[in-house]
């Protein structure tokens, strides 16, 4: 599978798009929605290794120093950097004070394409800044923290070692999966040396399977009342440790997405939890980063597969507050529009129960509006919802035959197995089934990015809508200010409000001596609640989405007055009266 | 019946115990004004001890507290297999004010090391079992007991904004009456819930509204509103209570619970230490949570939506599993016998506490005791004494009535002992309120006074720790049989037995997959295995000499020798040569 890792094809400059021999740029008209003249060329039809991810980040930073910066949030177990690409308009404001969207991918080693979604997002924003007014506006007051892979060790193993489409899911910290006191001693074996771990089958007159009459590469159960010809022996491998089991203790041995400290549960409740919450260095690095960046208001953690826009809760022990459900629903429904074939779903109700998942810590622990998109869906085969693959469905074979010309499968071929005798090896390549085929990858990246940018736009943005004054006599003036958040997401989710996670929003009056300060709770009749302590800086627990909050002060002094609203997750805005 | 069987098989350490009672115990400590050690003194004493017994100890640091104090772990044991045989881990002081646990851990280590030279029973124990001691798990909080002023602090030195006002640690307790200790404070308030107890006006209790009583006082920890937010002591020094920072039954966003389980360096250091020491078979935790006076029991209950607890659908376990219940009962009975402590306050409820965590998450045999309490309380209900003072002020009316009776009894007992454990209520000046300051001295209800009470506490628990060390699981291969099946075929079988009192692991750990089970391997050498696996995993072997039989069919010529080995970190290993004849 080293073919897939074409770092060499990465090239700086449009002159190298096609035909390395010619230095002359190829004349072209940029397609709608594509960068006019990209400075960094990246082919979005392949999956990049760790070195390439860092290199793409470096090239983007070099070409777009005011839009993109590469840094690291920590190191993986095997010592690889957890690259962070920060994207914003660095010429305006402070990146860490703008409302921020956090994006990561690849927490499961084999779920690789989240990395490309994340890289594409960074690349696209860099290359389009200055070309599209909406993106300029977005990057003026928002920051994206993009961590293309939070599991670089597992990614490297997936890309460079023989694997199936589903292996490894775990990271690379060695664990004793079979309880025999040895770690990682019986992993898959690439018996035929083709870089893939495919299936093993053996002729057996008592076997339950036959070759599908329509698709001989596929084994299907023999019809009732007839005898089969084949038995299936599982994924390519040997009994490396002599315990009678094949492939029972592969690399790692845990689920990185069950190691997070919100409703973490031990193995008997949640398989893969590992020894204790945050036992993995990658988990801790992300947590430390997020805690240190209270400006993060939204998050996306890419997985595969199935075509889902997932929100929590992961476990039935939690229930999201109605105020928050409304926010997730508004975003999720637009997501379904942006991503044909994807469904907006709740993890525990619509998928399965997850204790200690990443998105649950983001929301439960930090009150952040978080989605996990399950990338790639069989809907994409023929853009029809009814192509619902199960194990014996032939749609993937048909797609392979008609559109990939047979590239997705390794033909069955004989092999002499030390334990099983004469068998055949063949089947689906690791790059097929869960990861996008090349020609669909960029489209998938663009659509998922579009959903993330929609969420980024809809994160809270506070502004001082208006400031009005009224003389009260005796040298006293009433100053009334309306502060607004005209985006969907509130400055504090209800989870945040109820657990005091972020500080309140501050609405501050300067330019006069404040005698008293109030939050107006009913605009129509002026009912208000006084804040006796420090009235010049009113503390507002939350500015909901698509809402305004009215405050007023009684002040001594003629002004002009400056009113500032300052929110950890909603930004900052000021207005000065004349 | 099972219990006595178990005890008979694990008797040898009694010989050790008898000798212990003769020893002077805390030596140098008795000369100090307080019998308890500061972090500096304890660290120095541990270093001295480790230096004096370098062949039988190893002193390591498992964490640095946010306050910059090392959390030490002292290994006691001899022999080349000291790190690869079953070990007992003694942990004290996760609850910061609980200093007596630190003294028990230190004194027991010292006593064992000093006796080992001249006493073959002790030397034999230390040659067979490894004991790790972590005497001070929460050193930042513990240090507050030593003045400046002294108070019952539970949080470590990780600064936190407890009241979410963008300032950290800005409103802690204050020593209003300048007596060097933080006690309680009562403020006259018609809206208050508290009244002075009619039987002893020093004792405060909640007014019983059903009986027509009317509250007169608010109860708070001694201190002022330092930051002017109309709240008292709501953001004191430090952040995370180590004894609330573990994973089982953790309170998310709870007071002093930390950002998440294991967010504190102390708890994470202990977690990493435990992962690195799979040979730890059992723990003895000295702290507010007890399961020795009254052992943990299995309670049938259902979880979320009627699903079984301890499953994906049903959520967390809410009690121990049934199969582990007899062992907890057996060890509790042994505790009663060895310590003479059979009645005592019930356990403080735990949330994220260290004792529960070691059973429910780390799968270890987990035993815990509060170590000391005012002797012979009238009733089984003074658990709240172990709660932080602030939490004590918020009990319900009925528990407060019981608590008042316990406090009256405690005051009588302290008076009889001539121990100054209570600061009489005196008027204090705070803002425009009518306030009085008084109450039990910090730790008075947790840590015994110097003298007979402390000596006997160190002695009792020292003996029990020694006893527990003798109960570690220990694997043996027994009763190997070779039967000829003719034509060079043989059936070979063996009993995999556990001679320790404790099961090789808890029943729960088979579901946890940690600690792992026993690895059993038959190396056939010149023979061939016809049936049966060369390598097998035996999940759990109960203790007290019970066993499980395994068999293989092999082919080989008469006289062929094969090797059978079995091992797990928590049981040690055994091997046997089997010859076909």
PDB file of C-alpha atoms in Angstrom, chain B residues 65 79 134 227 268 273 281 312-313 336 344 381 393 479 539 551:
ATOM      1  CA  UNK B  65       1.918  17.757  43.984  1.00  0.00           C
ATOM      2  CA  UNK B  79      14.712 -11.047  47.372  1.00  0.00           C
ATOM      3  CA  UNK B 134       2.364   5.537  50.105  1.00  0.00           C
ATOM      4  CA  UNK B 227     -13.520  39.253  48.167  1.00  0.00           C
ATOM      5  CA  UNK B 268      -2.601  10.319  37.895  1.00  0.00           C
ATOM      6  CA  UNK B 273       2.288   3.630  39.354  1.00  0.00           C
ATOM      7  CA  UNK B 281      -2.825  -7.742  44.283  1.00  0.00           C
ATOM      8  CA  UNK B 312     -23.059  -0.964  28.440  1.00  0.00           C
ATOM      9  CA  UNK B 313     -26.820  -0.438  28.579  1.00  0.00           C
ATOM     10  CA  UNK B 336     -12.190  -7.572  63.674  1.00  0.00           C
ATOM     11  CA  UNK B 344     -17.370   1.961  64.608  1.00  0.00           C
ATOM     12  CA  UNK B 381     -23.412   7.189  62.682  1.00  0.00           C
ATOM     13  CA  UNK B 393     -22.658  22.135  58.093  1.00  0.00           C
ATOM     14  CA  UNK B 479      -1.215 -33.275  41.964  1.00  0.00           C
ATOM     15  CA  UNK B 539      -9.055 -16.394  34.595  1.00  0.00           C
ATOM     16  CA  UNK B 551      -5.444 -31.664  31.124  1.00  0.00           C
TER      17      UNK B 551
END
